[in-house]
Amino acid sequence: YTFIMCGIFGFVSKDKVKAVPIVLEGLKRLEYRGYDSSGLAVLTDSRIYSKKKSGRIMELEKVVSDDVMASIAIGHTRWATHGKPTNKNAHPHGDCTGKIYLVHNGIIENFKELKSKLEKRGHIFKSDTDTEVAAHLIEDFSKNYSFEEAVRLALKSIVGAYAFAIVNANNPTTMIVARNSSPLLVGFSESDKFVASDASAILPHTRKVVYLHDGEFAVLTPSDFRIATLDRKAVSRGQELIEWSQDEVGKNKFPHFMLKEIYEEPSAVENAIRGRLIVKDGIAKLGGLESVEGKIKRLNRMIISACGTAYLAGLTGEYMLEEYGGIPVEVEYASEFRYKKQKFDARTALLSISQSGETADTLGALKEAKRKGVLNLG
Ligand code: GLU
């Protein structure tokens, strides 16, 4: 799997609000990430209102009613990895009781094994997705444990990449979110908390955010926010302030993001080299490399790892680095590279390229190289 770029959006409010338009608006801000279906679940007085549709968010808009009042809701844009992009495979996915609903970004690698175990225990599945096992797992653990503990135990049995947002009609004031290898952040306004795959979705509401790290989950209620690791260690993390503007993340006046980015090339290059050129010496100084300058001088091999267009950029970089750096450079497709048995030594560096910074395989390859003690550049 190369790209997992779908989107999650949700909120927990102190007040009852018209939830549907807020979620739709948030999902639209995540559209640029690419998707094939969308859906939402809104928690109304211990019941769940959920709709999902394949196709554009417009299709979802046609079937939802705008006036559902609620203080907790989750939404999703899906990029199918397991199961066709159909209505039934769109998220949210629910458990057998229709009380637990969740949205998921990523891949549950051991879902087949979990699914057959759960089916033996009587759970009925409605979709072909990997995601649905998570809802049934939580349901199963909920028979003996609290919502929070059931989620924690479910997450502990899941192998794979995920960002989750989970609601439970039996706990109508709580949302639980979790992250492992897929991005997720929580934003804080005066009265509301927002969750999203990236900050662009919450900028209209707030600039104060907390990023979740891998292996953490968070419990959100109208009055409370708490992060813990899957081993139940409490995590305290301060809020960060997002500095960039909405214009920078929106399409601005362009009909689509690709065109916008093409027009941004001159300013993107300018921003990238600003303050880093030493014109009189004809060289560039990249501050981040200073601490590893000695290592870089001793390099005798460099591997560029990337996917898609970034891979193509890598192929161009290979020639430039060989010409000016005088060392052999190989370019590897990250999805292959991460599973390849490779020997590295202290004189090898890995250069990862990713536009989003989220490409799962590129991150996977980077983690693997890090584990092996290779010098990582990006
Ligand atoms: N693996 C899940 C699915 O196929 C989630 C995909 C996504 O990240 O959108 O439904």
Coordinates of C-alpha atoms and ligand atoms in Angstrom, one line a residue:
Y1 CA 0.0 0.0 0.0
T2 CA 1.5 3.2 -1.1
F3 CA -0.9 6.0 -0.3
I4 CA -3.2 6.2 2.6
M5 CA -4.4 9.7 2.5
C6 CA -8.1 9.6 3.3
G7 CA -9.5 11.9 5.9
I8 CA -11.0 11.9 9.4
F9 CA -12.9 14.8 10.9
G10 CA -14.9 15.0 14.1
F11 CA -15.9 17.2 17.0
V12 CA -17.0 17.2 20.6
S13 CA -18.9 20.3 21.7
K14 CA -20.1 21.7 25.0
D15 CA -23.4 22.6 23.3
K16 CA -25.8 20.8 21.0
V17 CA -25.2 22.1 17.5
K18 CA -26.3 21.3 14.0
A19 CA -23.7 18.6 13.5
V20 CA -24.1 17.6 9.9
P21 CA -23.0 20.8 8.2
I22 CA -20.0 21.1 10.5
V23 CA -18.8 17.6 9.6
L24 CA -19.5 18.1 5.8
E25 CA -17.5 21.3 5.9
G26 CA -14.6 19.6 7.6
L27 CA -14.6 16.7 5.2
K28 CA -14.6 19.1 2.2
R29 CA -11.4 20.6 3.6
L30 CA -9.9 17.1 3.4
E31 CA -11.0 16.4 -0.2
Y32 CA -7.6 17.3 -1.6
R33 CA -6.2 14.2 0.0
G34 CA -8.2 12.1 -2.5
Y35 CA -11.1 9.7 -1.7
D36 CA -13.8 7.5 -3.2
S37 CA -16.6 7.6 -0.6
S38 CA -17.6 9.6 2.5
G39 CA -19.8 9.2 5.5
L40 CA -20.6 10.4 9.0
A41 CA -22.1 9.4 12.3
V42 CA -23.7 11.7 14.8
L43 CA -24.5 10.9 18.3
T44 CA -28.0 12.0 19.3
D45 CA -29.3 11.3 22.8
S46 CA -28.0 7.8 23.1
R47 CA -28.8 6.9 19.4
I48 CA -26.6 7.1 16.4
Y49 CA -27.5 8.9 13.1
S50 CA -25.2 7.6 10.4
K51 CA -25.1 8.0 6.6
K52 CA -22.5 6.9 4.1
K53 CA -22.2 7.0 0.3
S54 CA -19.7 6.1 -2.4
G55 CA -18.6 8.9 -4.7
R56 CA -18.2 12.6 -4.0
I57 CA -19.2 14.3 -0.7
M58 CA -22.0 15.9 -2.8
E59 CA -23.6 12.4 -2.9
L60 CA -23.5 12.2 0.9
E61 CA -25.0 15.7 1.1
K62 CA -28.0 14.6 -0.8
V63 CA -29.0 11.9 1.8
V64 CA -28.2 13.6 5.1
S65 CA -30.6 15.8 7.0
D66 CA -29.1 19.1 8.0
D67 CA -30.9 19.6 11.3
V68 CA -29.6 16.8 13.5
M69 CA -28.7 18.3 16.8
A70 CA -25.7 16.8 18.6
S71 CA -22.6 17.5 20.5
I72 CA -20.5 14.6 19.1
A73 CA -19.9 13.6 15.5
I74 CA -17.4 11.9 13.3
G75 CA -16.9 11.9 9.5
H76 CA -14.7 10.2 7.0
T77 CA -13.5 10.3 3.4
R78 CA -12.4 6.8 2.3
W79 CA -9.7 5.7 0.0
A80 CA -10.5 2.0 -0.3
T81 CA -7.7 -0.5 0.4
H82 CA -9.9 -3.5 1.4
G83 CA -13.3 -4.0 -0.2
K84 CA -14.6 -2.1 -3.3
P85 CA -15.6 1.6 -3.0
T86 CA -19.3 0.9 -2.4
N87 CA -21.9 2.3 -0.1
K88 CA -21.6 -0.6 2.4
N89 CA -17.8 -0.4 2.5
A90 CA -17.8 3.3 3.2
H91 CA -17.2 4.4 6.8
P92 CA -18.4 4.8 9.5
H93 CA -18.6 1.1 10.4
G94 CA -20.7 -0.2 13.3
D95 CA -20.8 -3.1 15.6
C96 CA -23.7 -5.7 15.9
T97 CA -25.6 -3.6 18.4
G98 CA -25.5 -0.4 16.3
K99 CA -24.2 1.4 19.3
I100 CA -20.5 1.7 18.5
Y101 CA -19.4 3.5 15.3
L102 CA -16.0 4.3 14.1
V103 CA -14.0 5.8 11.2
H104 CA -10.6 4.5 10.3
N105 CA -7.7 5.7 8.2
G106 CA -5.1 3.1 7.4
I107 CA -4.9 -0.7 7.2
I108 CA -5.5 -3.4 9.7
E109 CA -3.0 -6.1 8.6
N110 CA -4.3 -8.9 10.7
F111 CA -8.0 -8.3 10.0
K112 CA -8.6 -11.8 8.4
E113 CA -7.5 -13.6 11.5
L114 CA -9.5 -11.2 13.8
K115 CA -12.6 -11.4 11.6
S116 CA -12.7 -15.2 11.6
K117 CA -12.3 -15.3 15.4
L118 CA -15.1 -12.7 15.8
E119 CA -17.4 -14.6 13.4
K120 CA -16.9 -17.7 15.4
R121 CA -18.0 -15.7 18.4
G122 CA -21.2 -14.8 16.5
H123 CA -20.5 -11.4 15.1
I124 CA -22.2 -10.5 11.8
F125 CA -20.2 -8.5 9.4
K126 CA -21.8 -6.1 6.9
S127 CA -18.8 -5.0 4.8
D128 CA -15.7 -6.3 3.1
T129 CA -13.4 -3.8 4.8
D130 CA -10.6 -4.5 7.2
T131 CA -11.9 -1.6 9.3
E132 CA -15.1 -3.3 10.5
V133 CA -13.3 -5.8 12.7
A134 CA -12.3 -2.9 15.0
A135 CA -16.0 -2.1 15.7
H136 CA -16.8 -5.7 16.6
L137 CA -13.6 -6.1 18.6
I138 CA -14.6 -3.1 20.7
E139 CA -18.1 -4.5 21.1
D140 CA -16.7 -7.8 22.2
F141 CA -14.4 -6.3 24.8
S142 CA -17.2 -4.0 26.0
K143 CA -19.1 -7.0 27.4
N144 CA -16.5 -7.1 30.2
Y145 CA -14.8 -3.7 30.2
S146 CA -15.5 0.0 30.1
F147 CA -15.6 1.8 26.7
E148 CA -12.1 3.2 27.2
E149 CA -10.6 -0.1 28.3
A150 CA -12.4 -2.0 25.5
V151 CA -10.9 0.4 22.9
R152 CA -7.5 0.0 24.4
L153 CA -7.7 -3.8 24.4
A154 CA -9.0 -3.8 20.8
L155 CA -6.1 -1.5 19.7
K156 CA -3.6 -3.8 21.4
S157 CA -4.9 -6.7 19.3
I158 CA -4.7 -4.8 16.0
V159 CA -1.6 -4.9 13.9
G160 CA -1.3 -2.2 11.2
A161 CA -1.6 1.4 10.6
Y162 CA -4.5 3.5 11.9
A163 CA -6.1 6.7 12.9
F164 CA -9.4 6.0 14.5
A165 CA -12.3 8.2 15.8
I166 CA -14.8 6.1 17.8
V167 CA -18.2 6.9 19.3
N168 CA -20.4 4.8 21.5
A169 CA -24.1 5.5 22.2
N170 CA -23.7 3.8 25.6
N171 CA -21.2 6.6 26.5
P172 CA -22.8 9.5 24.8
T173 CA -20.4 12.2 26.0
T174 CA -17.2 10.5 25.0
M175 CA -15.2 10.2 21.8
I176 CA -12.0 8.1 21.7
V177 CA -9.3 8.7 19.0
A178 CA -6.1 6.8 18.4
R179 CA -3.2 6.8 16.1
N180 CA -0.5 4.5 14.8
S181 CA 1.3 5.5 11.6
S182 CA -1.6 7.6 10.3
P183 CA -1.8 11.3 11.1
L184 CA -4.3 12.6 13.7
L185 CA -4.5 15.8 15.6
V186 CA -6.9 17.5 18.1
G187 CA -7.8 21.1 17.9
F188 CA -9.2 23.2 20.7
S189 CA -11.6 26.2 20.5
E190 CA -13.4 27.9 23.4
S191 CA -16.2 25.5 23.5
D192 CA -15.3 22.7 21.1
K193 CA -12.7 20.1 20.4
F194 CA -12.0 18.9 16.9
V195 CA -10.2 15.9 15.5
A196 CA -8.8 15.7 12.0
S197 CA -6.2 14.0 9.8
D198 CA -4.6 17.3 9.2
A199 CA -4.8 20.9 10.4
S200 CA -6.3 22.3 7.2
A201 CA -9.7 20.9 8.3
I202 CA -9.8 22.6 11.6
L203 CA -8.3 26.0 10.8
P204 CA -11.7 27.7 10.4
H205 CA -12.4 26.7 14.1
T206 CA -9.0 27.1 15.8
R207 CA -5.3 27.3 15.6
K208 CA -4.6 25.5 18.8
V209 CA -3.7 21.9 18.3
V210 CA -2.2 18.8 19.9
Y211 CA -0.7 16.1 17.7
L212 CA -1.2 12.5 18.7
H213 CA 1.9 10.3 18.5
D214 CA 2.1 6.6 17.4
G215 CA 0.8 4.2 20.0
E216 CA -1.4 6.8 21.8
F217 CA -5.1 7.2 22.2
A218 CA -7.0 10.2 23.6
V219 CA -10.3 10.5 25.4
L220 CA -12.4 13.6 24.5
T221 CA -15.5 14.8 26.4
P222 CA -17.0 18.2 26.4
S223 CA -15.1 19.1 29.6
D224 CA -12.0 16.9 29.4
F225 CA -9.1 15.8 27.2
R226 CA -6.6 13.1 28.1
I227 CA -3.9 11.3 26.2
A228 CA -2.5 7.9 27.2
T229 CA -0.3 5.2 25.6
L230 CA -1.7 1.8 24.8
D231 CA 0.1 0.6 28.0
R232 CA -2.0 3.1 30.0
K233 CA 0.8 5.6 30.7
A234 CA -0.6 9.1 30.9
V235 CA 0.9 11.5 28.4
S236 CA 1.0 15.3 28.9
R237 CA 1.5 17.4 25.8
G238 CA 1.1 21.1 25.4
Q239 CA -0.9 22.8 22.6
E240 CA 0.9 24.1 19.6
L241 CA -0.1 27.1 17.6
I242 CA -0.6 26.7 13.8
E243 CA 0.9 29.7 12.1
W244 CA -0.1 29.3 8.4
S245 CA -3.2 30.8 6.9
Q246 CA -6.2 29.2 5.3
D247 CA -5.2 30.5 1.9
E248 CA -2.1 28.4 2.0
V249 CA -4.1 25.2 2.6
G250 CA -7.2 25.9 0.4
K251 CA -7.4 25.9 -3.3
N252 CA -7.4 29.7 -3.3
K253 CA -8.6 30.8 -6.7
F254 CA -7.6 27.7 -8.6
P255 CA -10.1 25.0 -9.8
H256 CA -8.0 22.2 -8.4
F257 CA -4.9 21.6 -6.2
M258 CA -2.6 20.3 -8.9
L259 CA -2.9 23.6 -10.9
K260 CA -2.4 25.6 -7.7
E261 CA 0.8 23.7 -7.0
I262 CA 2.1 24.1 -10.5
Y263 CA 1.6 27.9 -10.2
E264 CA 3.3 27.8 -6.8
E265 CA 6.5 26.3 -8.1
P266 CA 8.5 29.6 -8.3
S267 CA 7.5 30.6 -4.7
A268 CA 8.0 27.1 -3.4
V269 CA 11.5 27.0 -4.8
E270 CA 12.1 30.5 -3.5
N271 CA 10.9 29.6 0.0
A272 CA 13.0 26.4 0.0
I273 CA 16.3 28.2 -0.7
R274 CA 15.6 31.5 1.1
G275 CA 18.3 32.2 3.6
R276 CA 20.2 29.1 2.6
L277 CA 22.2 30.4 -0.4
I278 CA 25.6 31.8 0.1
V279 CA 25.8 33.6 -3.2
K280 CA 29.4 34.8 -2.9
D281 CA 30.7 31.3 -2.4
G282 CA 28.3 29.8 -4.9
I283 CA 27.1 27.2 -2.3
A284 CA 24.0 26.4 -0.3
K285 CA 23.9 25.9 3.4
L286 CA 21.2 23.6 4.8
G287 CA 21.1 24.2 8.5
G288 CA 19.6 20.8 9.4
L289 CA 22.7 19.1 7.9
E290 CA 25.2 20.8 10.1
S291 CA 25.1 18.3 12.9
V292 CA 25.8 15.4 10.5
E293 CA 28.3 17.2 8.3
G294 CA 31.2 14.9 9.3
K295 CA 29.1 11.8 8.5
I296 CA 28.0 13.2 5.1
K297 CA 31.6 13.9 4.1
R298 CA 32.4 10.3 4.7
L299 CA 29.4 8.8 2.8
N300 CA 30.2 6.4 0.0
R301 CA 26.6 5.4 -0.9
M302 CA 23.2 7.0 -0.9
I303 CA 19.8 5.5 -1.3
I304 CA 16.9 7.6 -2.3
S305 CA 13.5 6.1 -1.2
A306 CA 10.2 7.5 -2.4
C307 CA 6.9 6.6 -4.0
G308 CA 5.0 8.0 -7.0
T309 CA 6.0 11.5 -8.2
A310 CA 8.5 11.8 -5.4
Y311 CA 10.1 8.6 -6.8
L312 CA 10.4 10.4 -10.2
A313 CA 12.0 13.4 -8.5
G314 CA 14.4 10.9 -6.9
L315 CA 15.5 9.6 -10.3
T316 CA 16.4 13.2 -11.3
G317 CA 18.1 13.7 -8.0
E318 CA 20.2 10.6 -8.6
Y319 CA 21.9 12.2 -11.5
M320 CA 22.5 15.5 -9.8
L321 CA 23.9 13.9 -6.6
E322 CA 26.2 11.6 -8.6
E323 CA 27.4 14.4 -10.7
Y324 CA 28.0 16.9 -7.9
G325 CA 28.4 14.7 -4.9
G326 CA 30.6 12.1 -6.5
I327 CA 29.1 9.1 -4.8
P328 CA 26.9 6.3 -6.2
V329 CA 23.2 6.8 -5.6
E330 CA 20.4 4.3 -6.0
V331 CA 16.7 5.1 -6.1
E332 CA 14.3 2.6 -4.6
Y333 CA 10.5 2.4 -4.6
A334 CA 9.8 2.7 -0.9
S335 CA 7.1 0.0 -0.9
E336 CA 9.6 -2.5 -2.2
F337 CA 12.6 -1.2 -0.3
R338 CA 10.9 -1.5 3.1
Y339 CA 10.6 -5.2 2.7
K340 CA 14.0 -5.8 1.2
K341 CA 16.9 -7.4 3.1
Q342 CA 19.6 -4.7 2.9
K343 CA 23.0 -4.4 4.5
F344 CA 24.0 -0.9 5.4
D345 CA 27.1 0.5 6.9
A346 CA 28.0 3.8 8.6
R347 CA 28.9 5.3 5.3
T348 CA 25.4 4.8 3.7
A349 CA 22.7 7.4 3.9
L350 CA 19.0 7.1 3.2
L351 CA 17.3 10.1 1.6
S352 CA 13.5 9.9 1.8
I353 CA 11.3 12.1 -0.3
S354 CA 7.6 12.7 0.3
Q355 CA 5.4 15.7 -0.6
S356 CA 2.8 15.0 2.0
G357 CA 5.3 13.6 4.6
E358 CA 2.7 10.9 5.2
T359 CA 3.3 8.3 2.5
A360 CA 3.0 5.1 4.5
D361 CA 5.6 3.1 2.6
T362 CA 8.2 5.9 2.6
L363 CA 7.7 6.3 6.4
G364 CA 7.9 2.5 6.8
A365 CA 11.2 2.4 4.9
L366 CA 12.5 5.3 6.9
K367 CA 11.7 3.6 10.2
E368 CA 13.3 0.4 9.1
A369 CA 16.5 2.3 8.1
K370 CA 16.5 4.2 11.4
R371 CA 16.3 0.9 13.3
K372 CA 19.3 -0.2 11.4
G373 CA 21.2 2.9 12.4
V374 CA 21.5 4.4 8.9
L375 CA 21.9 8.2 8.5
N376 CA 18.4 9.5 7.5
L377 CA 17.9 12.6 5.4
G378 CA 14.7 13.9 4.1
Ligands
GLU1 N1 -8.6 0.2 5.0 C1 -9.8 0.9 5.2 C2 -10.8 0.6 4.1 O1 -10.4 0.1 3.0 C3 -9.5 2.4 5.3 C4 -9.0 3.0 4.1 C5 -8.8 4.5 4.3 O2 -7.8 4.8 4.9 O3 -9.6 5.3 3.7 O4 -11.9 0.9 4.2

